[in-house]
């Protein structure tokens, strides 16, 4: 979708930088995604005005965070993509509390807190993506989920058109799911973390990193796990048992290292990846009678 010059000029007055016709394949860890205009915001405070402007002009939009858990369709996309201010996302610690901007890198946040002797989130160290994306999905690994530490979230609520602050107790954090509305935009979070000496945190981080390196295809283009684990089961194990490691549709392939990671081995299209997802889901359903649910977010056109 293209922003016309008149709207571009009004957005500029709000401090928004317009980058025309950006291939989103360059903005996602899967290396997949069509093209559209990209809008870079400078201040959280301008979000309501920017949203009103886009609504007045009937311009559909989506916010893209780290791009590590999303599968975007091919071709010219029927929406523009917005990015939060990312030049220097804020992070600060006060006692047991950490205040972090949603655009900050998740691993960077874990390390920042660790250096100030705040732990608890060691398991999240190798999870790629932004703090905002991790909040929305309640990212988790090795027994840690970010939601356990959330005390406050500042967000833009599309439903009210306002910036709001929610208390942690008023947000539901489930397995890879939260009670945020799909069009809520995460802006900042306050976390409460247990005190732990840096060297103890580092020791746990090392173990998690080793486990991850041994079992996941970290040097290939992927979006992490494609499916959620069904209750009491493991999507990766089932797909592996079906002998589907290495199974391909075009350049989209079931990783031969971890069967719940689907990788883009060269120039996979969104359509290839989707077909692979559907084929694998169908094979699991036919054999195990279980309908796997996507963990990766799919941005349809
Ligand atoms: N397994 C296989 N073959 C495979 C992959 C796994 O047999 O190809 C077996 C493993 O041997 C193990 C079991 O399946 O017995 C579970 O595997 P693993 O420990 O790798 O964990 P997972 O359940 O597949 C989950 C999260 C990961 C997270 C790891 C570590 C989901 C969907 N996945 O994977 O998160 O990193 O635990 O905590 O919950 C993600 O969210 O994108 C993600 C990768």
Tab-separated table of C-alpha atoms and ligand atoms in Angstrom:
chain	number	residue	atom	x	y	z
A	1	UNK	CA	0.000	0.000	0.000
A	2	UNK	CA	1.253	3.459	-0.898
A	3	UNK	CA	0.947	6.654	1.142
A	4	UNK	CA	0.249	9.668	-1.099
A	5	UNK	CA	2.385	12.835	-0.897
A	6	UNK	CA	-0.277	14.884	0.905
A	7	UNK	CA	-0.694	12.325	3.691
A	8	UNK	CA	3.099	11.804	3.763
A	9	UNK	CA	3.549	15.543	4.463
A	10	UNK	CA	0.987	15.486	7.305
A	11	UNK	CA	2.644	12.428	8.842
A	12	UNK	CA	5.998	14.189	8.624
A	13	UNK	CA	4.578	17.038	10.707
A	14	UNK	CA	3.960	14.407	13.414
A	15	UNK	CA	7.602	13.341	13.206
A	16	UNK	CA	6.874	10.171	11.208
A	17	UNK	CA	9.487	9.048	8.702
A	18	UNK	CA	8.057	7.456	5.547
A	19	UNK	CA	10.043	4.767	3.743
A	20	UNK	CA	8.312	3.819	0.513
A	21	UNK	CA	7.946	0.274	-0.888
A	22	UNK	CA	9.955	-1.660	1.668
A	23	UNK	CA	10.303	-5.449	1.164
A	24	UNK	CA	9.193	-6.886	4.511
A	25	UNK	CA	11.250	-9.998	3.735
A	26	UNK	CA	14.146	-7.829	4.967
A	27	UNK	CA	12.352	-7.148	8.257
A	28	UNK	CA	11.439	-10.704	9.265
A	29	UNK	CA	13.581	-13.530	10.607
A	30	UNK	CA	11.948	-15.905	8.088
A	31	UNK	CA	13.075	-13.662	5.222
A	32	UNK	CA	9.519	-13.775	3.869
A	33	UNK	CA	7.052	-10.946	3.232
A	34	UNK	CA	5.748	-8.672	0.453
A	35	UNK	CA	6.275	-4.943	0.009
A	36	UNK	CA	4.555	-1.903	1.464
A	37	UNK	CA	5.247	1.599	2.789
A	38	UNK	CA	6.878	1.714	6.195
A	39	UNK	CA	6.219	4.428	8.797
A	40	UNK	CA	8.745	5.027	11.570
A	41	UNK	CA	7.373	6.809	14.614
A	42	UNK	CA	9.569	9.045	16.728
A	43	UNK	CA	7.480	9.509	19.902
A	44	UNK	CA	4.893	7.260	21.605
A	45	UNK	CA	2.860	10.355	22.350
A	46	UNK	CA	2.099	10.911	18.660
A	47	UNK	CA	0.525	7.456	18.176
A	48	UNK	CA	-3.108	8.562	18.768
A	49	UNK	CA	-2.729	11.422	16.238
A	50	UNK	CA	-1.053	9.154	13.673
A	51	UNK	CA	-3.807	6.563	14.130
A	52	UNK	CA	-6.536	9.188	13.650
A	53	UNK	CA	-4.866	10.428	10.496
A	54	UNK	CA	-4.615	6.926	9.018
A	55	UNK	CA	-8.228	6.170	9.976
A	56	UNK	CA	-9.457	9.416	8.348
A	57	UNK	CA	-7.721	8.412	5.119
A	58	UNK	CA	-8.878	4.752	5.337
A	59	UNK	CA	-5.319	3.423	5.404
A	60	UNK	CA	-5.142	-0.040	6.998
A	61	UNK	CA	-2.026	-0.552	9.142
A	62	UNK	CA	-0.160	-3.059	11.292
A	63	UNK	CA	2.626	-2.658	13.842
A	64	UNK	CA	5.721	-4.756	13.221
A	65	UNK	CA	8.047	-5.463	16.147
A	66	UNK	CA	11.121	-7.672	15.880
A	67	UNK	CA	9.540	-9.632	12.997
A	68	UNK	CA	10.650	-12.932	14.537
A	69	UNK	CA	7.304	-14.676	15.024
A	70	UNK	CA	5.358	-13.596	11.976
A	71	UNK	CA	4.675	-15.064	8.546
A	72	UNK	CA	3.772	-12.304	6.063
A	73	UNK	CA	2.045	-12.946	2.733
A	74	UNK	CA	3.714	-12.204	-0.624
A	75	UNK	CA	3.238	-9.366	-3.122
A	76	UNK	CA	2.013	-5.785	-2.653
A	77	UNK	CA	0.496	-5.728	0.840
A	78	UNK	CA	-2.882	-4.020	1.436
A	79	UNK	CA	-1.712	-2.217	4.599
A	80	UNK	CA	1.162	-0.007	5.732
A	81	UNK	CA	3.544	-1.109	8.447
A	82	UNK	CA	4.390	0.992	11.514
A	83	UNK	CA	7.447	0.773	13.733
A	84	UNK	CA	7.845	2.130	17.249
A	85	UNK	CA	10.802	4.410	17.967
A	86	UNK	CA	13.750	2.001	17.997
A	87	UNK	CA	16.886	4.139	17.859
A	88	UNK	CA	17.593	3.923	21.598
A	89	UNK	CA	14.859	2.038	23.425
A	90	UNK	CA	14.840	2.985	27.095
A	91	UNK	CA	15.749	0.542	29.877
A	92	UNK	CA	16.275	1.415	33.530
A	93	UNK	CA	16.323	-0.374	36.850
A	94	UNK	CA	15.078	0.910	40.216
A	95	UNK	CA	15.342	-1.544	43.108
A	96	UNK	CA	13.651	-4.762	41.959
A	97	UNK	CA	11.808	-3.042	39.122
A	98	UNK	CA	12.886	-2.792	35.480
A	99	UNK	CA	11.226	-0.253	33.149
A	100	UNK	CA	11.699	-1.209	29.504
A	101	UNK	CA	10.463	0.132	26.154
A	102	UNK	CA	8.570	-2.384	24.012
A	103	UNK	CA	10.950	-1.835	21.085
A	104	UNK	CA	13.945	-3.067	23.132
A	105	UNK	CA	15.524	-6.370	22.184
A	106	UNK	CA	14.344	-9.145	24.526
A	107	UNK	CA	17.785	-10.726	24.984
A	108	UNK	CA	19.296	-7.254	25.476
A	109	UNK	CA	16.814	-6.639	28.280
A	110	UNK	CA	17.640	-9.935	30.019
A	111	UNK	CA	21.363	-9.067	29.921
A	112	UNK	CA	20.798	-5.466	31.022
A	113	UNK	CA	18.866	-6.654	34.100
A	114	UNK	CA	21.351	-9.479	34.806
A	115	UNK	CA	24.224	-6.977	34.973
A	116	UNK	CA	22.241	-5.173	37.675
A	117	UNK	CA	21.761	-8.428	39.608
A	118	UNK	CA	18.130	-8.927	38.579
A	119	UNK	CA	17.341	-12.450	37.362
A	120	UNK	CA	14.415	-14.786	36.753
A	121	UNK	CA	14.280	-14.375	33.000
A	122	UNK	CA	17.382	-16.429	32.131
A	123	UNK	CA	15.384	-18.900	30.000
A	124	UNK	CA	14.342	-16.096	27.652
A	125	UNK	CA	17.889	-15.201	26.697
A	126	UNK	CA	17.939	-16.865	23.247
A	127	UNK	CA	14.362	-16.000	22.280
A	128	UNK	CA	14.680	-13.606	19.354
A	129	UNK	CA	12.430	-10.563	19.077
A	130	UNK	CA	11.350	-7.400	20.855
A	131	UNK	CA	10.038	-6.971	24.390
A	132	UNK	CA	6.664	-5.886	22.924
A	133	UNK	CA	6.309	-9.071	20.888
A	134	UNK	CA	7.324	-11.161	23.894
A	135	UNK	CA	4.633	-9.454	26.015
A	136	UNK	CA	1.904	-9.930	23.439
A	137	UNK	CA	2.635	-13.656	23.022
A	138	UNK	CA	3.763	-14.267	26.608
A	139	UNK	CA	7.037	-15.606	25.214
A	140	UNK	CA	8.552	-18.457	27.164
A	141	UNK	CA	11.358	-20.982	27.196
A	142	UNK	CA	13.005	-23.352	29.676
A	143	UNK	CA	10.358	-22.846	32.319
A	144	UNK	CA	10.320	-19.024	32.169
A	145	UNK	CA	7.447	-16.914	30.841
A	146	UNK	CA	7.712	-13.133	30.662
A	147	UNK	CA	4.150	-12.694	31.976
A	148	UNK	CA	5.163	-13.921	35.463
A	149	UNK	CA	7.204	-10.747	35.989
A	150	UNK	CA	4.896	-8.102	34.496
A	151	UNK	CA	3.579	-5.502	36.930
A	152	UNK	CA	2.410	-2.767	34.521
A	153	UNK	CA	2.060	-2.325	30.766
A	154	UNK	CA	1.698	1.002	28.976
A	155	UNK	CA	-0.075	0.563	25.669
A	156	UNK	CA	-2.006	2.252	22.914
A	157	UNK	CA	-5.584	0.922	22.925
A	158	UNK	CA	-7.104	1.114	19.464
A	159	UNK	CA	-10.531	0.522	21.037
A	160	UNK	CA	-10.354	3.804	22.985
A	161	UNK	CA	-7.833	5.639	20.803
A	162	UNK	CA	-5.809	6.442	23.948
A	163	UNK	CA	-2.554	5.622	25.696
A	164	UNK	CA	-3.377	3.555	28.802
A	165	UNK	CA	-1.598	1.773	31.646
A	166	UNK	CA	-2.764	-1.710	32.691
A	167	UNK	CA	-1.854	-3.385	35.964
A	168	UNK	CA	-0.198	-6.793	35.618
A	169	UNK	CA	-3.009	-8.384	37.671
A	170	UNK	CA	-5.539	-7.210	35.099
A	171	UNK	CA	-3.773	-8.977	32.204
A	172	UNK	CA	-4.161	-12.734	31.625
A	173	UNK	CA	-0.950	-14.471	30.584
A	174	UNK	CA	-1.496	-18.034	29.321
A	175	UNK	CA	0.679	-20.394	27.267
A	176	UNK	CA	1.711	-18.262	24.233
A	177	UNK	CA	-1.493	-16.251	24.633
A	178	UNK	CA	-2.566	-13.094	26.483
A	179	UNK	CA	-5.727	-11.079	27.066
A	180	UNK	CA	-4.405	-8.081	25.062
A	181	UNK	CA	-6.665	-7.098	22.145
A	182	UNK	CA	-5.123	-7.878	18.730
A	183	UNK	CA	-4.854	-4.151	17.941
A	184	UNK	CA	-3.362	-3.099	21.310
A	185	UNK	CA	0.147	-1.712	20.807
A	186	UNK	CA	2.637	-2.444	23.593
A	187	UNK	CA	4.726	0.625	24.501
A	188	UNK	CA	6.482	0.095	27.842
A	189	UNK	CA	6.558	-2.469	30.607
A	190	UNK	CA	7.405	-2.502	34.295
A	191	UNK	CA	8.760	-5.850	35.479
A	192	UNK	CA	9.467	-6.959	39.036
A	193	UNK	CA	12.439	-9.318	39.174
A	194	UNK	CA	14.151	-11.341	41.892
A	195	UNK	CA	17.620	-10.218	43.090
A	196	UNK	CA	20.321	-12.673	41.997
A	197	UNK	CA	24.097	-12.261	41.658
A	198	UNK	CA	25.199	-11.700	38.047
A	199	UNK	CA	27.493	-14.713	38.048
A	200	UNK	CA	24.636	-17.051	39.078
A	201	UNK	CA	22.410	-15.627	36.335
A	202	UNK	CA	25.231	-16.071	33.823
A	203	UNK	CA	25.643	-19.746	34.757
A	204	UNK	CA	21.943	-20.439	34.032
A	205	UNK	CA	22.088	-18.417	30.807
A	206	UNK	CA	25.007	-20.571	29.632
A	207	UNK	CA	23.064	-23.801	30.218
A	208	UNK	CA	20.012	-22.451	28.325
A	209	UNK	CA	22.199	-21.301	25.436
A	210	UNK	CA	23.846	-24.720	25.177
A	211	UNK	CA	20.482	-26.529	25.205
A	212	UNK	CA	19.173	-24.205	22.524
A	213	UNK	CA	22.264	-24.542	20.323
A	214	UNK	CA	22.063	-28.337	20.585
A	215	UNK	CA	18.391	-28.611	19.596
A	216	UNK	CA	17.391	-25.631	17.416
A	217	UNK	CA	18.503	-24.442	13.941
A	218	UNK	CA	19.810	-21.070	15.122
A	219	UNK	CA	21.829	-20.228	12.010
A	220	UNK	CA	18.927	-20.609	9.594
A	221	UNK	CA	16.044	-18.304	8.703
A	222	UNK	CA	13.052	-19.329	10.867
A	223	UNK	CA	10.281	-17.953	13.058
A	224	UNK	CA	10.996	-20.286	15.973
A	225	UNK	CA	8.364	-22.936	16.623
A	226	UNK	CA	5.594	-22.951	14.023
A	227	UNK	CA	2.949	-24.736	16.129
A	228	UNK	CA	1.973	-24.494	19.781
A	229	UNK	CA	2.454	-27.706	21.716
A	230	UNK	CA	-0.895	-29.437	22.274
A	231	UNK	CA	-1.806	-30.006	25.945
A	232	UNK	CA	0.547	-32.664	27.334
A	233	UNK	CA	2.194	-33.247	23.936
A	234	UNK	CA	5.024	-32.051	21.732
A	235	UNK	CA	4.431	-30.815	18.189
A	236	UNK	CA	8.143	-31.252	17.378
A	237	UNK	CA	8.208	-34.873	18.504
A	238	UNK	CA	5.052	-35.790	16.517
A	239	UNK	CA	6.331	-34.168	13.307
A	240	UNK	CA	9.689	-35.901	13.814
A	241	UNK	CA	8.000	-39.287	14.365
A	242	UNK	CA	6.161	-38.845	11.068
A	243	UNK	CA	9.565	-38.670	9.334
A	244	UNK	CA	8.908	-35.144	8.097
A	245	UNK	CA	12.294	-33.575	8.932
A	246	UNK	CA	13.700	-32.252	5.657
A	247	UNK	CA	10.238	-32.274	3.989
A	248	UNK	CA	10.002	-29.314	1.570
A	249	UNK	CA	7.588	-27.155	-0.347
A	250	UNK	CA	9.776	-25.033	-2.631
A	251	UNK	CA	12.400	-23.441	-0.385
A	252	UNK	CA	10.329	-23.883	2.801
A	253	UNK	CA	11.573	-26.900	4.763
A	254	UNK	CA	10.918	-28.700	8.048
A	255	UNK	CA	14.229	-28.251	9.891
A	256	UNK	CA	16.313	-31.404	10.102
A	257	UNK	CA	17.418	-30.290	13.557
A	258	UNK	CA	14.068	-29.461	15.266
A	259	UNK	CA	10.874	-30.587	13.532
A	260	UNK	CA	8.715	-27.723	14.887
A	261	UNK	CA	11.030	-25.157	13.237
A	262	UNK	CA	10.320	-24.561	9.547
A	263	UNK	CA	13.186	-22.859	7.764
A	264	UNK	CA	13.565	-20.773	4.626
A	265	UNK	CA	16.526	-22.464	2.952
A	266	UNK	CA	16.891	-19.841	0.198
A	267	UNK	CA	14.040	-17.832	-1.317
A	268	UNK	CA	10.865	-19.377	0.068
A	269	UNK	CA	7.637	-17.491	-0.582
A	270	UNK	CA	4.893	-17.001	1.979
A	271	UNK	CA	2.731	-19.328	-0.118
A	272	UNK	CA	5.393	-22.104	0.077
A	273	UNK	CA	5.623	-21.759	3.849
A	274	UNK	CA	1.854	-21.783	4.245
A	275	UNK	CA	1.486	-24.903	2.141
A	276	UNK	CA	4.167	-26.634	4.193
A	277	UNK	CA	2.363	-25.644	7.418
A	278	UNK	CA	-0.964	-26.943	6.099
A	279	UNK	CA	0.556	-30.207	4.832
A	280	UNK	CA	2.255	-30.929	8.149
A	281	UNK	CA	-0.861	-29.987	10.147
A	282	UNK	CA	-2.890	-32.398	7.999
A	283	UNK	CA	-0.372	-35.251	8.429
A	284	UNK	CA	-0.427	-34.789	12.225
A	285	UNK	CA	-4.237	-34.651	12.245
A	286	UNK	CA	-4.535	-37.808	10.120
A	287	UNK	CA	-2.141	-39.829	12.318
A	288	UNK	CA	-2.656	-38.454	15.822
A	289	UNK	CA	-6.141	-36.932	15.560
A	290	UNK	CA	-4.704	-33.650	16.932
A	291	UNK	CA	-5.269	-30.298	15.218
A	292	UNK	CA	-2.096	-28.265	15.772
A	293	UNK	CA	-2.605	-24.559	16.391
A	294	UNK	CA	-0.230	-21.985	14.864
A	295	UNK	CA	2.266	-20.421	17.235
A	296	UNK	CA	3.576	-18.145	14.488
A	297	UNK	CA	1.286	-15.201	13.630
A	298	UNK	CA	0.086	-15.186	10.018
A	299	UNK	CA	-0.514	-11.802	8.337
A	300	UNK	CA	-2.959	-12.617	5.556
A	301	UNK	CA	-3.588	-10.090	2.809
B	1	LIG	N1	11.684	-33.535	19.927
B	1	LIG	C1	11.886	-34.525	18.999
B	1	LIG	N2	12.205	-34.157	17.723
B	1	LIG	C2	12.325	-32.873	17.338
B	1	LIG	C3	12.103	-31.848	18.289
B	1	LIG	C4	11.781	-32.210	19.589
B	1	LIG	O1	11.771	-35.710	19.305
B	1	LIG	O2	12.607	-32.626	16.159
B	1	LIG	C5	11.382	-33.913	21.318
B	1	LIG	C6	12.528	-33.542	22.249
B	1	LIG	O3	13.490	-34.541	22.299
B	1	LIG	C7	11.801	-33.346	23.574
B	1	LIG	C8	10.436	-32.833	23.156
B	1	LIG	O4	10.265	-33.173	21.781
B	1	LIG	O5	11.648	-34.572	24.220
B	1	LIG	C9	10.286	-31.323	23.363
B	1	LIG	O6	11.275	-30.664	22.582
B	1	LIG	P1	12.035	-29.328	23.060
B	1	LIG	O7	12.617	-29.557	24.416
B	1	LIG	O8	12.916	-28.907	21.963
B	1	LIG	O9	10.920	-28.289	23.310
B	1	LIG	P2	9.653	-27.919	22.448
B	1	LIG	O10	8.443	-28.304	23.259
B	1	LIG	O11	9.716	-28.426	21.058
B	1	LIG	C10	9.366	-25.539	23.550
B	1	LIG	C11	8.980	-24.202	22.997
B	1	LIG	C12	10.209	-23.503	22.442
B	1	LIG	C13	11.254	-23.370	23.536
B	1	LIG	C14	11.597	-24.771	24.052
B	1	LIG	C15	12.543	-24.726	25.227
B	1	LIG	C16	6.716	-24.267	22.093
B	1	LIG	C17	5.872	-24.407	20.879
B	1	LIG	N3	8.024	-24.374	21.904
B	1	LIG	O12	9.788	-26.323	22.418
B	1	LIG	O13	9.808	-22.195	22.048
B	1	LIG	O14	12.411	-22.749	23.036
B	1	LIG	O15	10.387	-25.423	24.521
B	1	LIG	O16	11.875	-24.300	26.363
B	1	LIG	O17	6.196	-24.052	23.189
B	1	LIG	C18	8.978	-20.825	20.264
B	1	LIG	O18	8.098	-20.467	21.044
B	1	LIG	O19	9.050	-20.376	19.099
B	1	LIG	C19	9.939	-21.822	20.711
B	1	LIG	C20	10.871	-22.302	19.924
